[in-house]
PDB file of C-alpha atoms in Angstrom:
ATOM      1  CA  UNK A  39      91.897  56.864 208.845  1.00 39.00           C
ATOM      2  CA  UNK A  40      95.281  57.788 207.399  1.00 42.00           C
ATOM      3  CA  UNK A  41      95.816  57.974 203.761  1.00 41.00           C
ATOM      4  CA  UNK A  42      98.924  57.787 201.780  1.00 40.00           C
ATOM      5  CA  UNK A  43     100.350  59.096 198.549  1.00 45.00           C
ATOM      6  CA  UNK A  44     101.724  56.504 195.737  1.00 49.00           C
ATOM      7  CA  UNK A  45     102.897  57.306 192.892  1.00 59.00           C
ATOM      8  CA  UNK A  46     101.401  56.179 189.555  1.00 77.00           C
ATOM      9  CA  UNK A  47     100.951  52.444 189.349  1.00 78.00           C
ATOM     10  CA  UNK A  48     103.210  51.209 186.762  1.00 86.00           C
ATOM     11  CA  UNK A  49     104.228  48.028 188.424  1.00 83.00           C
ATOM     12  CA  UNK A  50     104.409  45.307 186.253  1.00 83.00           C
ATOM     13  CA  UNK A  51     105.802  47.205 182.842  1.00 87.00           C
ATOM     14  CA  UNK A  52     109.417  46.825 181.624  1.00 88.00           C
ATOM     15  CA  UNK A  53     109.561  50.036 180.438  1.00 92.00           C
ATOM     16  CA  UNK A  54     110.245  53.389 182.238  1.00 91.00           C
ATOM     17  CA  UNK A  55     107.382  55.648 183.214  1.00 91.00           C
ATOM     18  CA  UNK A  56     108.990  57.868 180.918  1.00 93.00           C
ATOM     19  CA  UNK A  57     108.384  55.824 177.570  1.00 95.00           C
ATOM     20  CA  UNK A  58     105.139  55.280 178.364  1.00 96.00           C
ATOM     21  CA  UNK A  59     104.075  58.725 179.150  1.00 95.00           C
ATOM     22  CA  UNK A  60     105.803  59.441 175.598  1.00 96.00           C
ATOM     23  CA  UNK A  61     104.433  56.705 173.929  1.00 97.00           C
ATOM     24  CA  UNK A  62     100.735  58.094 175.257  1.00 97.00           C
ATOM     25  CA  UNK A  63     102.098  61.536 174.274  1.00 96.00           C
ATOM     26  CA  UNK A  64     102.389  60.861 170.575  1.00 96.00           C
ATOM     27  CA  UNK A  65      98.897  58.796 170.317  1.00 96.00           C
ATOM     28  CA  UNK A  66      96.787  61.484 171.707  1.00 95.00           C
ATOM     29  CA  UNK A  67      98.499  64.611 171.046  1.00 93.00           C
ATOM     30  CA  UNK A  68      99.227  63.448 167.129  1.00 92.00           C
ATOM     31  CA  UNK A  69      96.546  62.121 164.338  1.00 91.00           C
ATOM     32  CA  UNK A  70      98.253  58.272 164.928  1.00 93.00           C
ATOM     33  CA  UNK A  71      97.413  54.878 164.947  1.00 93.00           C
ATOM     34  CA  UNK A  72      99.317  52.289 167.510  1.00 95.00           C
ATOM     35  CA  UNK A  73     101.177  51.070 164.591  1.00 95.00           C
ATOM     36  CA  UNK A  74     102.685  54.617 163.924  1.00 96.00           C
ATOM     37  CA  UNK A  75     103.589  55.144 167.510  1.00 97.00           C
ATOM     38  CA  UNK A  76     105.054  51.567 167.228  1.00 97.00           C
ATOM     39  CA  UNK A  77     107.031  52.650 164.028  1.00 97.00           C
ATOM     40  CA  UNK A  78     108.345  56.152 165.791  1.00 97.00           C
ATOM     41  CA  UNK A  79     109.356  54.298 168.959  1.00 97.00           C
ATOM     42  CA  UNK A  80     111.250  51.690 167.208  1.00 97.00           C
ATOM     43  CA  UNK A  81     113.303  54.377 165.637  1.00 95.00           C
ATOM     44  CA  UNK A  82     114.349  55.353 168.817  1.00 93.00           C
ATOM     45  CA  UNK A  83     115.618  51.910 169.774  1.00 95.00           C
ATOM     46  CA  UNK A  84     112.201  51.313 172.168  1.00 95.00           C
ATOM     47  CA  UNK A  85     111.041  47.986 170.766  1.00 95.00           C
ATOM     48  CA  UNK A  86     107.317  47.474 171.579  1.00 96.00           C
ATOM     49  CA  UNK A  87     104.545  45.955 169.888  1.00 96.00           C
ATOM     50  CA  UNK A  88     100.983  48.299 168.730  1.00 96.00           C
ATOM     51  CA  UNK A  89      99.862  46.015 171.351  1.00 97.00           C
ATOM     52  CA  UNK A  90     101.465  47.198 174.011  1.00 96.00           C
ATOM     53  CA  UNK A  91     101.037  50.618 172.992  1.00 97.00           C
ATOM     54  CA  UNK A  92      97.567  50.284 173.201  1.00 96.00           C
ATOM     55  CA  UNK A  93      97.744  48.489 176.807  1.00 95.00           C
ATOM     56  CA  UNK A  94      99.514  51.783 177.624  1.00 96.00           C
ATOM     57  CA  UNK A  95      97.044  54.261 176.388  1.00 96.00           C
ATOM     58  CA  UNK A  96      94.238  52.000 178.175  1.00 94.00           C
ATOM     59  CA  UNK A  97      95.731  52.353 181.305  1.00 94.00           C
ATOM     60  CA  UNK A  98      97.588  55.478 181.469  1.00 95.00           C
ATOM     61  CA  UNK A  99      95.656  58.159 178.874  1.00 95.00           C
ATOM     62  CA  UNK A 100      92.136  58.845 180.902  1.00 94.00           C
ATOM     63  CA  UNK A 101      95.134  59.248 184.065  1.00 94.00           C
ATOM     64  CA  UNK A 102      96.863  61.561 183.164  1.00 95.00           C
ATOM     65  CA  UNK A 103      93.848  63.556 181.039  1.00 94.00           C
ATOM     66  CA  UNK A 104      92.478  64.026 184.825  1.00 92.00           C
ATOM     67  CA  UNK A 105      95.955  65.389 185.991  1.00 93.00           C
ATOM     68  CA  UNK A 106      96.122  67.665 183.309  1.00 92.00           C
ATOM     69  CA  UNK A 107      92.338  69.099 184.567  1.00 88.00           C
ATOM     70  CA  UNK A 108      93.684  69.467 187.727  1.00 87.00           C
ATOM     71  CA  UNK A 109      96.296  71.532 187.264  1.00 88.00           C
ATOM     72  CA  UNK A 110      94.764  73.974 184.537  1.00 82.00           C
ATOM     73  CA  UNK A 111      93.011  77.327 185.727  1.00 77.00           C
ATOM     74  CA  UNK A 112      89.708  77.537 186.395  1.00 78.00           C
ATOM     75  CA  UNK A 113      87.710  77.475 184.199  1.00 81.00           C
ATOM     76  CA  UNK A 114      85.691  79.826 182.208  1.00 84.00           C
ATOM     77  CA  UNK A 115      82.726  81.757 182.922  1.00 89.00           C
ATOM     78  CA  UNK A 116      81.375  81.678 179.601  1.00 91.00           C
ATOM     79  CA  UNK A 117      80.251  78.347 178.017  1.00 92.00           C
ATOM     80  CA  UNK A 118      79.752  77.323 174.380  1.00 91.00           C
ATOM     81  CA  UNK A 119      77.638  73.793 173.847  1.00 92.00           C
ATOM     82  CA  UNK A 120      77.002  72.113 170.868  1.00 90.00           C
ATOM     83  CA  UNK A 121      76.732  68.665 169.587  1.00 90.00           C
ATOM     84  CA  UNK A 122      77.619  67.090 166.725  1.00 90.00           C
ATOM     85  CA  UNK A 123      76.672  63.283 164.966  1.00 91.00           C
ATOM     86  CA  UNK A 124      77.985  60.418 165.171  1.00 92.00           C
ATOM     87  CA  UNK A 125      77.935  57.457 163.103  1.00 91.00           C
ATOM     88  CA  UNK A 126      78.861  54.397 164.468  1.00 92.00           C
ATOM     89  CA  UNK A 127      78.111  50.890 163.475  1.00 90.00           C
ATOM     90  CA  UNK A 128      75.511  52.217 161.159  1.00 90.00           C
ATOM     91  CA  UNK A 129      73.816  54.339 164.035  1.00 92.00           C
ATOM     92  CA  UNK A 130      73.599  57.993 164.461  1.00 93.00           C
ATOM     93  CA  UNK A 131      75.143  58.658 168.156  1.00 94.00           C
ATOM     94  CA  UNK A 132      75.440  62.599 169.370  1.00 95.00           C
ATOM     95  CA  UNK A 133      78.848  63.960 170.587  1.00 94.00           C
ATOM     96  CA  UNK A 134      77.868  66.686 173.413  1.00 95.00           C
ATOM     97  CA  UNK A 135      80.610  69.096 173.654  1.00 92.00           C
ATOM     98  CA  UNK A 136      81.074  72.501 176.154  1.00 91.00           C
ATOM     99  CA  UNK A 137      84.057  74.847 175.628  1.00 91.00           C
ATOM    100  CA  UNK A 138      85.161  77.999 177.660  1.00 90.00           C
ATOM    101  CA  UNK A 139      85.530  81.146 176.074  1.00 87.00           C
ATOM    102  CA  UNK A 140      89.166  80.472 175.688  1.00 84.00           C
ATOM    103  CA  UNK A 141      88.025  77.397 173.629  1.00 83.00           C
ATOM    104  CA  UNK A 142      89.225  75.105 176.545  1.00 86.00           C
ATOM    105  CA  UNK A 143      87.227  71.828 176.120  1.00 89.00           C
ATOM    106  CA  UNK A 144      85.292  71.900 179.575  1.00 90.00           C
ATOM    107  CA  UNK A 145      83.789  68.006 178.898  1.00 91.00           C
ATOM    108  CA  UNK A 146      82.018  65.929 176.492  1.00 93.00           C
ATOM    109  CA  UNK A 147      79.398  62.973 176.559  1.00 95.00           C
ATOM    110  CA  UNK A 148      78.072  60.870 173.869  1.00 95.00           C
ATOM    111  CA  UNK A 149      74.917  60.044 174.005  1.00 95.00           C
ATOM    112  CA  UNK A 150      72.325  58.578 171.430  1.00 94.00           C
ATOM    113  CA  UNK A 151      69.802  60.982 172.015  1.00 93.00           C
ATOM    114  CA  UNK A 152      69.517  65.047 172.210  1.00 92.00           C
ATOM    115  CA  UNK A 153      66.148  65.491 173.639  1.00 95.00           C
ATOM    116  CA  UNK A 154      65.766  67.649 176.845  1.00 95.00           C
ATOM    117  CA  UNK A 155      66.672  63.738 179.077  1.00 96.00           C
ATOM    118  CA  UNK A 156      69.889  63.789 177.257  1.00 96.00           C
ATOM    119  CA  UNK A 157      70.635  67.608 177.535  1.00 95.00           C
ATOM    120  CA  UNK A 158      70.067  67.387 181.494  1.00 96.00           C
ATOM    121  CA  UNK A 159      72.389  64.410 181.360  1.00 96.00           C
ATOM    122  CA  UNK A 160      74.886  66.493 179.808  1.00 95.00           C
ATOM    123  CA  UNK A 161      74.568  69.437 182.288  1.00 95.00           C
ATOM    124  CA  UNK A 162      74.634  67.450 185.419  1.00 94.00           C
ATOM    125  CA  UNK A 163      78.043  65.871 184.470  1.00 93.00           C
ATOM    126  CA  UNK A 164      79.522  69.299 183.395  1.00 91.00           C
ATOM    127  CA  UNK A 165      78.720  70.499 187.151  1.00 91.00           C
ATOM    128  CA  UNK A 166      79.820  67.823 188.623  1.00 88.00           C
ATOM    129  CA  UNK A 167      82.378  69.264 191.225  1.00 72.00           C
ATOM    130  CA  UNK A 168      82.321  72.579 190.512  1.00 80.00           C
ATOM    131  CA  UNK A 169      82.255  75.582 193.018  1.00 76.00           C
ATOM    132  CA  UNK A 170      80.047  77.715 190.705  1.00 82.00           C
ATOM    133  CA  UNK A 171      77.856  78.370 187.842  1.00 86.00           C
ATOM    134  CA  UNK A 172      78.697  79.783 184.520  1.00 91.00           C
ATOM    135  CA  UNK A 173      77.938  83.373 184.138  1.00 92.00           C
ATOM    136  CA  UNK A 174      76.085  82.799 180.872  1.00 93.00           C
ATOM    137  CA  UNK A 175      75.626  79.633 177.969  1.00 93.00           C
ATOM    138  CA  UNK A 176      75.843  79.988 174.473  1.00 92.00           C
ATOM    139  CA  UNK A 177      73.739  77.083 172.423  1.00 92.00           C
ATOM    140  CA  UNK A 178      72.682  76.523 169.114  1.00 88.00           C
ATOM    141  CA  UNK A 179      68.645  76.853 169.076  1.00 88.00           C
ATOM    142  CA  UNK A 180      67.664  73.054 169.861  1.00 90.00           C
ATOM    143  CA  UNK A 181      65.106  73.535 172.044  1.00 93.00           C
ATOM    144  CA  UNK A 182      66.304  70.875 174.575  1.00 95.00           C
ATOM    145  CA  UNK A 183      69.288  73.193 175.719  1.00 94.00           C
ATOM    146  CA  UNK A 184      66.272  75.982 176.956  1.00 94.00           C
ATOM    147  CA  UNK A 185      64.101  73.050 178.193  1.00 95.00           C
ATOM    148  CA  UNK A 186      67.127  71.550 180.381  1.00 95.00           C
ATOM    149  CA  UNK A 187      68.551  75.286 181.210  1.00 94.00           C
ATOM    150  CA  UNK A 188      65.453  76.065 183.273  1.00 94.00           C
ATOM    151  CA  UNK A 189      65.702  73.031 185.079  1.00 94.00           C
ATOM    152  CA  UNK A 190      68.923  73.069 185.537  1.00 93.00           C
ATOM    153  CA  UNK A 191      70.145  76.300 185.555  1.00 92.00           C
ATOM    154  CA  UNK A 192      67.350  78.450 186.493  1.00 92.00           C
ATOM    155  CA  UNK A 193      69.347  81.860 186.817  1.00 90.00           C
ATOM    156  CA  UNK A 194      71.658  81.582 184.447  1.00 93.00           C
ATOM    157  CA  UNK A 195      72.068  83.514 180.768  1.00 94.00           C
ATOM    158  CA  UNK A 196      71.320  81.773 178.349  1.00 94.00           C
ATOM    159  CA  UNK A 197      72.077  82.893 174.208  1.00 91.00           C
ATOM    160  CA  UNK A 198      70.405  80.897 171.482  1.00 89.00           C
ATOM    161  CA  UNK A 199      72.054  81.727 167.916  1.00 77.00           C
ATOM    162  CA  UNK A 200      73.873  79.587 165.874  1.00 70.00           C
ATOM    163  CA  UNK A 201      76.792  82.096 165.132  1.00 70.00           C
ATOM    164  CA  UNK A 202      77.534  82.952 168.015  1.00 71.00           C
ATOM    165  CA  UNK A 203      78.329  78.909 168.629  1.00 68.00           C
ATOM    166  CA  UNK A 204      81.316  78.876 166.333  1.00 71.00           C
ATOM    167  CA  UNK A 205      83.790  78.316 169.322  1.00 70.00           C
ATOM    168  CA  UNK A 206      81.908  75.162 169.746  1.00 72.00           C
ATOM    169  CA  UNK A 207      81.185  73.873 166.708  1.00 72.00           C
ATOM    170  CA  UNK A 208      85.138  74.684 165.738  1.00 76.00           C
ATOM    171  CA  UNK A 209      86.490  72.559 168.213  1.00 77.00           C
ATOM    172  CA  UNK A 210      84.767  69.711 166.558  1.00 80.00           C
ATOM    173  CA  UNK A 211      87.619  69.653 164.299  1.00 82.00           C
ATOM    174  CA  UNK A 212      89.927  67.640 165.704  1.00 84.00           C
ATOM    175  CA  UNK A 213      87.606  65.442 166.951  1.00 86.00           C
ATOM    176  CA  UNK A 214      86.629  64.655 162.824  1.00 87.00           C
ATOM    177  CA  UNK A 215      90.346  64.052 161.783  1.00 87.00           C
ATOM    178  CA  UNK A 216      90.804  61.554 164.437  1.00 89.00           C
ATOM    179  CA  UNK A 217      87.761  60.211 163.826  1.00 88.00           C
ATOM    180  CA  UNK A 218      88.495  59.469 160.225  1.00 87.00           C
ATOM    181  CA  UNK A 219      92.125  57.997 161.077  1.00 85.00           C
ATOM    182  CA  UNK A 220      90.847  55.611 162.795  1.00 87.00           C
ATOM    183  CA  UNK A 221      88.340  54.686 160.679  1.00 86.00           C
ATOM    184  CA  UNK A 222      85.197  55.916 162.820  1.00 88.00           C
ATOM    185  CA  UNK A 223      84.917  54.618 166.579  1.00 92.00           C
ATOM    186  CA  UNK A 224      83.824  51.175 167.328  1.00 92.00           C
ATOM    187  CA  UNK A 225      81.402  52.151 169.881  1.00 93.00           C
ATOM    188  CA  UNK A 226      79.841  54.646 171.971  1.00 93.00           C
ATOM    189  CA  UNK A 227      81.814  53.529 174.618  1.00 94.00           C
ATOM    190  CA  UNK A 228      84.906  53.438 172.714  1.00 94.00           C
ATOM    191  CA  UNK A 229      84.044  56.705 171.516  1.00 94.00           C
ATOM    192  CA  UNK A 230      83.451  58.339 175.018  1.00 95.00           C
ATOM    193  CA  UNK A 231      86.546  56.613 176.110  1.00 94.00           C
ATOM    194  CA  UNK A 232      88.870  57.892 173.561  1.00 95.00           C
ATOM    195  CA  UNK A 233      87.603  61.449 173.720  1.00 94.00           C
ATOM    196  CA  UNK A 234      87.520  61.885 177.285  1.00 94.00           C
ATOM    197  CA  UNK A 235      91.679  61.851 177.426  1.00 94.00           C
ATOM    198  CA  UNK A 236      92.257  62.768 173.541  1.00 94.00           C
ATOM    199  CA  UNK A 237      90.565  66.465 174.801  1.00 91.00           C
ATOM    200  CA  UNK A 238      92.513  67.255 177.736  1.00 91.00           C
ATOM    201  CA  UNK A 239      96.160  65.976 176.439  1.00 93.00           C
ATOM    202  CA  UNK A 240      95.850  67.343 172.666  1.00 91.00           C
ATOM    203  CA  UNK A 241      95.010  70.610 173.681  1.00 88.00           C
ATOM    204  CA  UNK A 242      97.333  71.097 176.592  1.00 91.00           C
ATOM    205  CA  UNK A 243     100.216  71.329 174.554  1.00 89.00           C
ATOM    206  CA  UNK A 244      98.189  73.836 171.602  1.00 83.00           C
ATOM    207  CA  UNK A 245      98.796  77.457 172.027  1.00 74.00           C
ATOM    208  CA  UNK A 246      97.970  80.156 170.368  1.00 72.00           C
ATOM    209  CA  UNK A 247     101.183  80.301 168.094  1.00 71.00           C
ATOM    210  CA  UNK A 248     100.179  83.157 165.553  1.00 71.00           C
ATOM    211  CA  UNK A 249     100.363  85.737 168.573  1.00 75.00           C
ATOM    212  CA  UNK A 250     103.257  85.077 170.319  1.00 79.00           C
ATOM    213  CA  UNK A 251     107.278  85.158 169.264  1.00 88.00           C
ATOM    214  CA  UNK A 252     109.005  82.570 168.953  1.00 88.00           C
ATOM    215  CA  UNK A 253     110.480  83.168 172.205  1.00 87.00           C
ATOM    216  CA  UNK A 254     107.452  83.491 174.475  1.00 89.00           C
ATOM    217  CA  UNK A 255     106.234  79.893 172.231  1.00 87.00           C
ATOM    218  CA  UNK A 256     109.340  77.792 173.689  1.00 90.00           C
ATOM    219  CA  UNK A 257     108.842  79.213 176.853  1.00 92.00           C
ATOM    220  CA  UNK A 258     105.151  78.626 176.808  1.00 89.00           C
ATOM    221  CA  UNK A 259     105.564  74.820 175.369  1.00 90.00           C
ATOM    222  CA  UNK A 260     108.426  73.935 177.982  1.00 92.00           C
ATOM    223  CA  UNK A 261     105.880  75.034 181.024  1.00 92.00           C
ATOM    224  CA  UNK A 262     103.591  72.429 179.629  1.00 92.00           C
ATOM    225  CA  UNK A 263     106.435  69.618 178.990  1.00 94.00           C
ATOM    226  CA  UNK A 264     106.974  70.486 182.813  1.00 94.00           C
ATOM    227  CA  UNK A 265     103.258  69.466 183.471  1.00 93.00           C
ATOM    228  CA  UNK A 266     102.940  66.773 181.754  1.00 94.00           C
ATOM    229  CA  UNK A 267     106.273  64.947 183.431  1.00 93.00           C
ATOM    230  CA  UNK A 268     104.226  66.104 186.547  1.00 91.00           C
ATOM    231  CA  UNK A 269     100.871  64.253 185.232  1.00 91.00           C
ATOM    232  CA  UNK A 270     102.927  61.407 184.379  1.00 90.00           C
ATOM    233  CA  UNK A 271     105.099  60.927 187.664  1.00 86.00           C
ATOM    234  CA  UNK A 272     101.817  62.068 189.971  1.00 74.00           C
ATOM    235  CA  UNK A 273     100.933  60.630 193.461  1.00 58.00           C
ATOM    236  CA  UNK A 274      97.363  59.666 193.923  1.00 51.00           C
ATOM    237  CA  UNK A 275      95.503  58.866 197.283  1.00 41.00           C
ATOM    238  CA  UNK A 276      95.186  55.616 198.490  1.00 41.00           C
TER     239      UNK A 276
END
């Protein structure tokens, strides 16, 4: 069967793929609502409605969050997990996070439970695809990481001590701000939604800025421009 190569789908819009890859840009890589990406575009002489903007992110963000995966190095052999609460619609929901040792979000999965069901969830979906096994996990000391671990990942290292997990447990930062702008998600599929691209895009374009010149920064932050236009102008198989 012969397959062919298309470019991204964006048949249909008015705009240029390159408004709406900037458009997605500013929502995910900035703390702002549709109505602030609305504002900035309009100020550029793009007239669109928060509507629209949303439409965009719906369609395009969890895209090109998977092109940015598959173009980063491999990733670490050291993991960090942790999870963190939840509270949406009145009900506590757990965010399920795993970060390399560079801090590079690896995946995350919310889920209403953390028992050992939930941790094996989580485990299975951070494997999915990969070539290997980490070399060794770092967890807090819920026992349902250990429980899942042995199940899971029967040879593998595992660390139980809560600081050592401050990798993890920092990256829940950005996740809280966001949270909080937009006034707590809706749902856990909303949340799980959201996440899923807001991880890959906002961090592909943060560096670590306090070692490097100013020099080596540009240089560094114009490599990434270059993969996101890549992301955005893709071909996919169809």
């Amino acid at each position: 069967m012969k397959t062919n190569t298309t470019p991204l789908n964006y048949k249909g819009f008015r705009f240029p793929p390159e408004i709406i890859s900037h458009a997605v840009w500013l929502y995910f890589r900035f703390s702002l609502s549709f109505r602030d990406v609305e504002e900035l575009l309009a100020q550029r002489g793009v007239v669109v409605t928060y509507e629209t903007v949303r439409q965009w992110c719906l369609k395009f963000g969890q895209t090109y969050a998977n092109e940015l995966r598959h173009r980063r190095p491999r990733r670490g052999d050291k993991w960090h997990l942790d999870e963190v609460f939840l509270t949406i619609r009145g009900e506590r929901q757990y965010l399920w996070r795993a970060v390399d040792q560079d801090g590079i979000v690896l995946d995350i999965l919310v889920q209403s439970r953390r028992n050992k069901n939930a941790a094996k969830r989580f485990f299975r979906k951070l494997l999915k695809g990969l070539q290997y096994v980490p070399r060794v996990i770092i967890t807090d000391k819920l026992k349902s990481y250990g429980a899942a671990k042995r199940e899971i990942l029967p040879g593998v290292e595992h660390r139980q001590h809560k600081r050592l997990n401050n990798r993890a447990e920092n990256s829940h930062q950005s996740t809280r701000l966001r949270e909080k702008k937009m006034r707590r998600f809706k749902s856990s599929k909303h949340a799980q939604r959201f996440l899923s691209a807001f991880s890959p895009i906002s961090q592909h374009f943060q560096a670590r800025r306090h070692r490097m010149c100013a020099g080596e920064y540009r240089t560094i932050l114009h490599g990434r421009f270059q993969v996101w236009n890549e992301a955005a102008t893709a071909k996919q198989v169809v």
